[in-house]
Amino acid sequence: MVSKMKLARVEAGLTQAQLAKQVNATRQTIGLIEKREYNPSLNLCIAIAKALNKTLDDLFWEGD
Amino acid sequence: MIHSFLNVFLPEDEYKRLRVLYFMAEAAFLIGALLMLGSALNNYWLEWNFGATEVTFILMMVPMLMAGYTYFRYIFSGIEHTEVSNNQSYKKERRVAGKRALSVGVIFFIILLIVKGIPSNYGEGIDLIALPIVFMLLYFLFDLISLKRSAKKNTDLED
């Protein structure tokens, strides 16, 4: 299943490397978050949400 | 960020920072277990009678083993080269690794020359040349392993 964060990133027209640069992380970290292999800190979640112009719910909430 | 003197040794990126912290904690745990085992063996069975030199050597081994364990876990985890994912960037990083290994070899040679002085016989001369070459090759080999592991991990995580 494609993660909401990846969809939002593609929608924003950003590559993993570009997003990583904006949020002061590495491309690998962004890839791991998108593959759900790493749970980021709240600070990083907020930075990603701001960079993609989304809310935390939009990107990370897994409810119905 | 949590304030700690360990921050000096930790990378900026939070995923890498967490992994390296785990490696350091694993190293500390394993060394603790090893020292306890050694202590128990010494007390109840082997009863070593070490001199000052041996004790100094064992004490020196503790930080070396901890640093070695952390380094090798870091190398094999594939988290060192986070941006390498295609053939072009891989080759570029490999060139950089080669140059870095060469610089490290030259520095090692200079340090060896300063510490041991100008060789007075054939054996010392060979030591002066061979040791930096072996060190340089090993350094390059580990850098290459790290690069390969990183490239594989990054390719798996690509867009």
PDB file of C-alpha atoms in Angstrom:
ATOM      1  CA  MET A   1       0.000   0.000   0.000  1.00  0.00           C
ATOM      2  CA  VAL A   2       1.335   3.436  -0.959  1.00  0.00           C
ATOM      3  CA  SER A   3       1.714   5.678   2.091  1.00  0.00           C
ATOM      4  CA  LYS A   4      -0.239   8.924   2.367  1.00  0.00           C
ATOM      5  CA  MET A   5       3.018  10.769   2.766  1.00  0.00           C
ATOM      6  CA  LYS A   6       4.367   9.453  -0.538  1.00  0.00           C
ATOM      7  CA  LEU A   7       1.138  10.397  -2.310  1.00  0.00           C
ATOM      8  CA  ALA A   8       1.297  13.904  -0.826  1.00  0.00           C
ATOM      9  CA  ARG A   9       4.955  14.247  -1.817  1.00  0.00           C
ATOM     10  CA  VAL A  10       4.308  13.165  -5.405  1.00  0.00           C
ATOM     11  CA  GLU A  11       1.278  15.467  -5.517  1.00  0.00           C
ATOM     12  CA  ALA A  12       3.522  18.343  -4.394  1.00  0.00           C
ATOM     13  CA  GLY A  13       5.950  17.479  -7.189  1.00  0.00           C
ATOM     14  CA  LEU A  14       8.881  16.783  -4.878  1.00  0.00           C
ATOM     15  CA  THR A  15      11.446  14.008  -5.000  1.00  0.00           C
ATOM     16  CA  GLN A  16      12.566  12.239  -1.828  1.00  0.00           C
ATOM     17  CA  ALA A  17      15.855  14.138  -2.002  1.00  0.00           C
ATOM     18  CA  GLN A  18      14.133  17.528  -2.331  1.00  0.00           C
ATOM     19  CA  LEU A  19      11.800  16.838   0.590  1.00  0.00           C
ATOM     20  CA  ALA A  20      14.706  15.528   2.656  1.00  0.00           C
ATOM     21  CA  LYS A  21      16.619  18.760   2.033  1.00  0.00           C
ATOM     22  CA  GLN A  22      13.639  20.884   3.068  1.00  0.00           C
ATOM     23  CA  VAL A  23      13.146  19.063   6.365  1.00  0.00           C
ATOM     24  CA  ASN A  24      16.841  18.647   7.175  1.00  0.00           C
ATOM     25  CA  ALA A  25      16.806  14.856   6.923  1.00  0.00           C
ATOM     26  CA  THR A  26      18.387  12.384   4.517  1.00  0.00           C
ATOM     27  CA  ARG A  27      16.750  10.847   1.456  1.00  0.00           C
ATOM     28  CA  GLN A  28      17.121   7.454   3.105  1.00  0.00           C
ATOM     29  CA  THR A  29      15.128   8.591   6.132  1.00  0.00           C
ATOM     30  CA  ILE A  30      12.309   9.881   3.907  1.00  0.00           C
ATOM     31  CA  GLY A  31      12.306   6.542   2.047  1.00  0.00           C
ATOM     32  CA  LEU A  32      12.138   4.615   5.316  1.00  0.00           C
ATOM     33  CA  ILE A  33       9.213   6.717   6.571  1.00  0.00           C
ATOM     34  CA  GLU A  34       7.345   6.216   3.309  1.00  0.00           C
ATOM     35  CA  LYS A  35       7.904   2.464   3.533  1.00  0.00           C
ATOM     36  CA  ARG A  36       6.769   2.540   7.176  1.00  0.00           C
ATOM     37  CA  GLU A  37      10.098   1.156   8.317  1.00  0.00           C
ATOM     38  CA  TYR A  38      10.847   4.102  10.585  1.00  0.00           C
ATOM     39  CA  ASN A  39       8.591   6.118  12.895  1.00  0.00           C
ATOM     40  CA  PRO A  40       9.772   9.732  12.749  1.00  0.00           C
ATOM     41  CA  SER A  41       9.810  12.097  15.724  1.00  0.00           C
ATOM     42  CA  LEU A  42       6.971  14.568  16.100  1.00  0.00           C
ATOM     43  CA  ASN A  43       9.334  17.377  15.116  1.00  0.00           C
ATOM     44  CA  LEU A  44      10.147  15.673  11.826  1.00  0.00           C
ATOM     45  CA  CYS A  45       6.464  14.850  11.206  1.00  0.00           C
ATOM     46  CA  ILE A  46       5.595  18.528  11.643  1.00  0.00           C
ATOM     47  CA  ALA A  47       8.431  19.614   9.353  1.00  0.00           C
ATOM     48  CA  ILE A  48       7.255  17.164   6.669  1.00  0.00           C
ATOM     49  CA  ALA A  49       3.623  18.270   7.040  1.00  0.00           C
ATOM     50  CA  LYS A  50       4.669  21.927   6.661  1.00  0.00           C
ATOM     51  CA  ALA A  51       6.854  21.180   3.660  1.00  0.00           C
ATOM     52  CA  LEU A  52       4.028  19.319   1.927  1.00  0.00           C
ATOM     53  CA  ASN A  53       1.414  21.854   3.028  1.00  0.00           C
ATOM     54  CA  LYS A  54      -0.664  19.172   4.762  1.00  0.00           C
ATOM     55  CA  THR A  55      -1.826  18.463   8.304  1.00  0.00           C
ATOM     56  CA  LEU A  56      -0.435  15.656  10.438  1.00  0.00           C
ATOM     57  CA  ASP A  57      -3.784  13.862  10.093  1.00  0.00           C
ATOM     58  CA  ASP A  58      -3.573  14.071   6.304  1.00  0.00           C
ATOM     59  CA  LEU A  59      -0.181  12.404   6.290  1.00  0.00           C
ATOM     60  CA  PHE A  60      -0.030  10.071   9.236  1.00  0.00           C
ATOM     61  CA  TRP A  61      -3.492   9.263  10.596  1.00  0.00           C
ATOM     62  CA  GLU A  62      -4.315   5.636   9.824  1.00  0.00           C
ATOM     63  CA  GLY A  63      -7.968   5.514  10.986  1.00  0.00           C
ATOM     64  CA  ASP A  64     -10.928   4.931   8.683  1.00  0.00           C
TER      65      ASP A  64
ATOM     66  CA  MET B   1      17.418  17.761  20.955  1.00  0.00           C
ATOM     67  CA  ILE B   2      18.476  15.964  24.120  1.00  0.00           C
ATOM     68  CA  HIS B   3      21.586  17.539  25.632  1.00  0.00           C
ATOM     69  CA  SER B   4      24.406  15.044  25.969  1.00  0.00           C
ATOM     70  CA  PHE B   5      28.134  14.970  25.316  1.00  0.00           C
ATOM     71  CA  LEU B   6      27.366  12.035  23.008  1.00  0.00           C
ATOM     72  CA  ASN B   7      25.867  14.503  20.514  1.00  0.00           C
ATOM     73  CA  VAL B   8      29.416  15.185  19.340  1.00  0.00           C
ATOM     74  CA  PHE B   9      29.627  11.625  17.991  1.00  0.00           C
ATOM     75  CA  LEU B  10      26.115  11.468  16.543  1.00  0.00           C
ATOM     76  CA  PRO B  11      24.926  12.372  13.036  1.00  0.00           C
ATOM     77  CA  GLU B  12      22.440  15.196  12.353  1.00  0.00           C
ATOM     78  CA  ASP B  13      19.774  13.050  10.728  1.00  0.00           C
ATOM     79  CA  GLU B  14      17.437  11.574  13.348  1.00  0.00           C
ATOM     80  CA  TYR B  15      17.234   8.051  11.874  1.00  0.00           C
ATOM     81  CA  LYS B  16      21.013   7.775  11.638  1.00  0.00           C
ATOM     82  CA  ARG B  17      21.351   9.261  15.128  1.00  0.00           C
ATOM     83  CA  LEU B  18      19.002   6.652  16.583  1.00  0.00           C
ATOM     84  CA  ARG B  19      20.755   3.762  14.818  1.00  0.00           C
ATOM     85  CA  VAL B  20      24.215   4.910  15.934  1.00  0.00           C
ATOM     86  CA  LEU B  21      22.946   5.311  19.503  1.00  0.00           C
ATOM     87  CA  TYR B  22      21.679   1.722  19.359  1.00  0.00           C
ATOM     88  CA  PHE B  23      25.052   0.517  18.088  1.00  0.00           C
ATOM     89  CA  MET B  24      26.839   2.334  20.912  1.00  0.00           C
ATOM     90  CA  ALA B  25      24.414   0.949  23.496  1.00  0.00           C
ATOM     91  CA  GLU B  26      24.835  -2.589  22.108  1.00  0.00           C
ATOM     92  CA  ALA B  27      28.612  -2.176  22.284  1.00  0.00           C
ATOM     93  CA  ALA B  28      28.429  -0.977  25.901  1.00  0.00           C
ATOM     94  CA  PHE B  29      26.101  -3.838  26.861  1.00  0.00           C
ATOM     95  CA  LEU B  30      28.273  -6.495  25.197  1.00  0.00           C
ATOM     96  CA  ILE B  31      31.472  -5.115  26.733  1.00  0.00           C
ATOM     97  CA  GLY B  32      29.776  -5.047  30.154  1.00  0.00           C
ATOM     98  CA  ALA B  33      28.703  -8.681  29.714  1.00  0.00           C
ATOM     99  CA  LEU B  34      32.168  -9.675  28.493  1.00  0.00           C
ATOM    100  CA  LEU B  35      33.878  -7.986  31.445  1.00  0.00           C
ATOM    101  CA  MET B  36      31.494  -9.648  33.908  1.00  0.00           C
ATOM    102  CA  LEU B  37      32.131 -13.027  32.300  1.00  0.00           C
ATOM    103  CA  GLY B  38      35.879 -12.429  32.388  1.00  0.00           C
ATOM    104  CA  SER B  39      35.682 -11.373  36.008  1.00  0.00           C
ATOM    105  CA  ALA B  40      33.670 -14.476  36.951  1.00  0.00           C
ATOM    106  CA  LEU B  41      36.050 -16.773  35.045  1.00  0.00           C
ATOM    107  CA  ASN B  42      39.014 -15.165  36.742  1.00  0.00           C
ATOM    108  CA  ASN B  43      37.492 -15.462  40.215  1.00  0.00           C
ATOM    109  CA  TYR B  44      36.228 -19.026  40.100  1.00  0.00           C
ATOM    110  CA  TRP B  45      38.193 -20.896  37.510  1.00  0.00           C
ATOM    111  CA  LEU B  46      41.163 -19.551  35.625  1.00  0.00           C
ATOM    112  CA  GLU B  47      42.660 -17.285  38.297  1.00  0.00           C
ATOM    113  CA  TRP B  48      44.814 -15.301  35.914  1.00  0.00           C
ATOM    114  CA  ASN B  49      47.691 -13.488  37.457  1.00  0.00           C
ATOM    115  CA  PHE B  50      48.132 -10.527  35.178  1.00  0.00           C
ATOM    116  CA  GLY B  51      50.944  -8.043  35.391  1.00  0.00           C
ATOM    117  CA  ALA B  52      50.631  -4.302  34.874  1.00  0.00           C
ATOM    118  CA  THR B  53      51.285  -4.547  31.111  1.00  0.00           C
ATOM    119  CA  GLU B  54      48.522  -7.107  30.573  1.00  0.00           C
ATOM    120  CA  VAL B  55      46.057  -5.084  32.641  1.00  0.00           C
ATOM    121  CA  THR B  56      46.901  -1.955  30.629  1.00  0.00           C
ATOM    122  CA  PHE B  57      46.393  -3.941  27.413  1.00  0.00           C
ATOM    123  CA  ILE B  58      43.002  -5.270  28.552  1.00  0.00           C
ATOM    124  CA  LEU B  59      41.895  -1.795  29.643  1.00  0.00           C
ATOM    125  CA  MET B  60      42.953  -0.406  26.266  1.00  0.00           C
ATOM    126  CA  MET B  61      41.009  -3.168  24.523  1.00  0.00           C
ATOM    127  CA  VAL B  62      37.729  -2.022  26.093  1.00  0.00           C
ATOM    128  CA  PRO B  63      37.366   1.298  24.200  1.00  0.00           C
ATOM    129  CA  MET B  64      38.902  -0.288  21.064  1.00  0.00           C
ATOM    130  CA  LEU B  65      36.313  -3.084  21.057  1.00  0.00           C
ATOM    131  CA  MET B  66      33.488  -0.631  21.689  1.00  0.00           C
ATOM    132  CA  ALA B  67      34.604   1.656  18.869  1.00  0.00           C
ATOM    133  CA  GLY B  68      35.211  -1.343  16.580  1.00  0.00           C
ATOM    134  CA  TYR B  69      31.795  -2.863  17.218  1.00  0.00           C
ATOM    135  CA  THR B  70      30.043   0.481  16.620  1.00  0.00           C
ATOM    136  CA  TYR B  71      32.084   1.096  13.454  1.00  0.00           C
ATOM    137  CA  PHE B  72      31.372  -2.315  11.928  1.00  0.00           C
ATOM    138  CA  ARG B  73      27.671  -2.171  12.751  1.00  0.00           C
ATOM    139  CA  TYR B  74      27.592   1.274  11.114  1.00  0.00           C
ATOM    140  CA  ILE B  75      29.434   0.010   8.026  1.00  0.00           C
ATOM    141  CA  PHE B  76      27.207  -3.049   7.543  1.00  0.00           C
ATOM    142  CA  SER B  77      23.931  -1.255   8.271  1.00  0.00           C
ATOM    143  CA  GLY B  78      24.173   0.726   5.013  1.00  0.00           C
ATOM    144  CA  ILE B  79      23.332   4.072   6.598  1.00  0.00           C
ATOM    145  CA  GLU B  80      26.599   5.883   5.880  1.00  0.00           C
ATOM    146  CA  HIS B  81      26.035   7.002   2.288  1.00  0.00           C
ATOM    147  CA  THR B  82      22.408   8.074   2.397  1.00  0.00           C
ATOM    148  CA  GLU B  83      22.244   9.755  -1.017  1.00  0.00           C
ATOM    149  CA  VAL B  84      23.834   7.058  -3.193  1.00  0.00           C
ATOM    150  CA  SER B  85      21.203   5.250  -5.234  1.00  0.00           C
ATOM    151  CA  ASN B  86      22.219   5.225  -8.907  1.00  0.00           C
ATOM    152  CA  ASN B  87      25.267   4.040 -10.795  1.00  0.00           C
ATOM    153  CA  GLN B  88      26.595   7.558 -11.397  1.00  0.00           C
ATOM    154  CA  SER B  89      26.534   8.617  -7.737  1.00  0.00           C
ATOM    155  CA  TYR B  90      27.950   5.216  -6.747  1.00  0.00           C
ATOM    156  CA  LYS B  91      30.951   5.637  -9.032  1.00  0.00           C
ATOM    157  CA  LYS B  92      31.473   9.197  -7.838  1.00  0.00           C
ATOM    158  CA  GLU B  93      31.420   8.107  -4.193  1.00  0.00           C
ATOM    159  CA  ARG B  94      33.779   5.220  -5.004  1.00  0.00           C
ATOM    160  CA  ARG B  95      36.277   7.697  -6.448  1.00  0.00           C
ATOM    161  CA  VAL B  96      35.936   9.850  -3.327  1.00  0.00           C
ATOM    162  CA  ALA B  97      36.459   6.733  -1.160  1.00  0.00           C
ATOM    163  CA  GLY B  98      39.629   5.925  -3.107  1.00  0.00           C
ATOM    164  CA  LYS B  99      41.027   9.428  -2.595  1.00  0.00           C
ATOM    165  CA  ARG B 100      40.074   9.345   1.090  1.00  0.00           C
ATOM    166  CA  ALA B 101      41.824   5.975   1.554  1.00  0.00           C
ATOM    167  CA  LEU B 102      44.932   7.349  -0.150  1.00  0.00           C
ATOM    168  CA  SER B 103      44.973  10.415   2.135  1.00  0.00           C
ATOM    169  CA  VAL B 104      44.501   8.224   5.207  1.00  0.00           C
ATOM    170  CA  GLY B 105      47.357   5.974   4.041  1.00  0.00           C
ATOM    171  CA  VAL B 106      49.687   8.966   3.574  1.00  0.00           C
ATOM    172  CA  ILE B 107      48.773  10.384   7.007  1.00  0.00           C
ATOM    173  CA  PHE B 108      49.351   6.959   8.578  1.00  0.00           C
ATOM    174  CA  PHE B 109      52.749   6.753   6.835  1.00  0.00           C
ATOM    175  CA  ILE B 110      53.765  10.205   8.139  1.00  0.00           C
ATOM    176  CA  ILE B 111      52.666   9.379  11.696  1.00  0.00           C
ATOM    177  CA  LEU B 112      54.555   6.077  11.540  1.00  0.00           C
ATOM    178  CA  LEU B 113      57.647   7.884  10.261  1.00  0.00           C
ATOM    179  CA  ILE B 114      57.448  10.438  13.103  1.00  0.00           C
ATOM    180  CA  VAL B 115      56.856   7.791  15.796  1.00  0.00           C
ATOM    181  CA  LYS B 116      59.388   5.178  14.591  1.00  0.00           C
ATOM    182  CA  GLY B 117      61.917   7.465  12.897  1.00  0.00           C
ATOM    183  CA  ILE B 118      63.852   6.840   9.696  1.00  0.00           C
ATOM    184  CA  PRO B 119      64.298   3.055   9.228  1.00  0.00           C
ATOM    185  CA  SER B 120      67.783   1.761   9.950  1.00  0.00           C
ATOM    186  CA  ASN B 121      67.434  -1.654   8.310  1.00  0.00           C
ATOM    187  CA  TYR B 122      65.518  -3.462   5.567  1.00  0.00           C
ATOM    188  CA  GLY B 123      62.862  -4.930   7.917  1.00  0.00           C
ATOM    189  CA  GLU B 124      61.986  -1.542   9.403  1.00  0.00           C
ATOM    190  CA  GLY B 125      61.799  -0.081   5.887  1.00  0.00           C
ATOM    191  CA  ILE B 126      59.356  -2.783   4.805  1.00  0.00           C
ATOM    192  CA  ASP B 127      57.265  -2.144   7.948  1.00  0.00           C
ATOM    193  CA  LEU B 128      57.148   1.558   7.180  1.00  0.00           C
ATOM    194  CA  ILE B 129      55.843   0.919   3.658  1.00  0.00           C
ATOM    195  CA  ALA B 130      53.710  -2.184   4.166  1.00  0.00           C
ATOM    196  CA  LEU B 131      51.743  -1.092   7.243  1.00  0.00           C
ATOM    197  CA  PRO B 132      50.277   2.079   5.653  1.00  0.00           C
ATOM    198  CA  ILE B 133      49.484   0.125   2.455  1.00  0.00           C
ATOM    199  CA  VAL B 134      47.629  -2.602   4.396  1.00  0.00           C
ATOM    200  CA  PHE B 135      45.849   0.058   6.472  1.00  0.00           C
ATOM    201  CA  MET B 136      44.900   1.963   3.320  1.00  0.00           C
ATOM    202  CA  LEU B 137      43.577  -1.162   1.574  1.00  0.00           C
ATOM    203  CA  LEU B 138      41.524  -2.189   4.610  1.00  0.00           C
ATOM    204  CA  TYR B 139      40.148   1.333   4.959  1.00  0.00           C
ATOM    205  CA  PHE B 140      39.159   1.339   1.291  1.00  0.00           C
ATOM    206  CA  LEU B 141      37.635  -2.139   1.571  1.00  0.00           C
ATOM    207  CA  PHE B 142      35.423  -1.171   4.525  1.00  0.00           C
ATOM    208  CA  ASP B 143      34.454   2.076   2.817  1.00  0.00           C
ATOM    209  CA  LEU B 144      33.507   0.082  -0.277  1.00  0.00           C
ATOM    210  CA  ILE B 145      31.436  -2.400   1.751  1.00  0.00           C
ATOM    211  CA  SER B 146      29.638   0.510   3.389  1.00  0.00           C
ATOM    212  CA  LEU B 147      29.054   2.112  -0.003  1.00  0.00           C
ATOM    213  CA  LYS B 148      27.663  -1.102  -1.510  1.00  0.00           C
ATOM    214  CA  ARG B 149      25.366  -1.723   1.477  1.00  0.00           C
ATOM    215  CA  SER B 150      24.168   1.893   1.399  1.00  0.00           C
ATOM    216  CA  ALA B 151      23.506   1.798  -2.359  1.00  0.00           C
ATOM    217  CA  LYS B 152      21.494  -1.410  -1.994  1.00  0.00           C
ATOM    218  CA  LYS B 153      19.439  -0.023   0.897  1.00  0.00           C
ATOM    219  CA  ASN B 154      18.830   3.264  -0.935  1.00  0.00           C
ATOM    220  CA  THR B 155      17.759   1.490  -4.130  1.00  0.00           C
ATOM    221  CA  ASP B 156      15.208  -0.509  -2.129  1.00  0.00           C
ATOM    222  CA  LEU B 157      13.803   2.725  -0.703  1.00  0.00           C
ATOM    223  CA  GLU B 158      13.733   4.690  -3.943  1.00  0.00           C
ATOM    224  CA  ASP B 159      10.662   6.651  -5.158  1.00  0.00           C
TER     225      ASP B 159
END
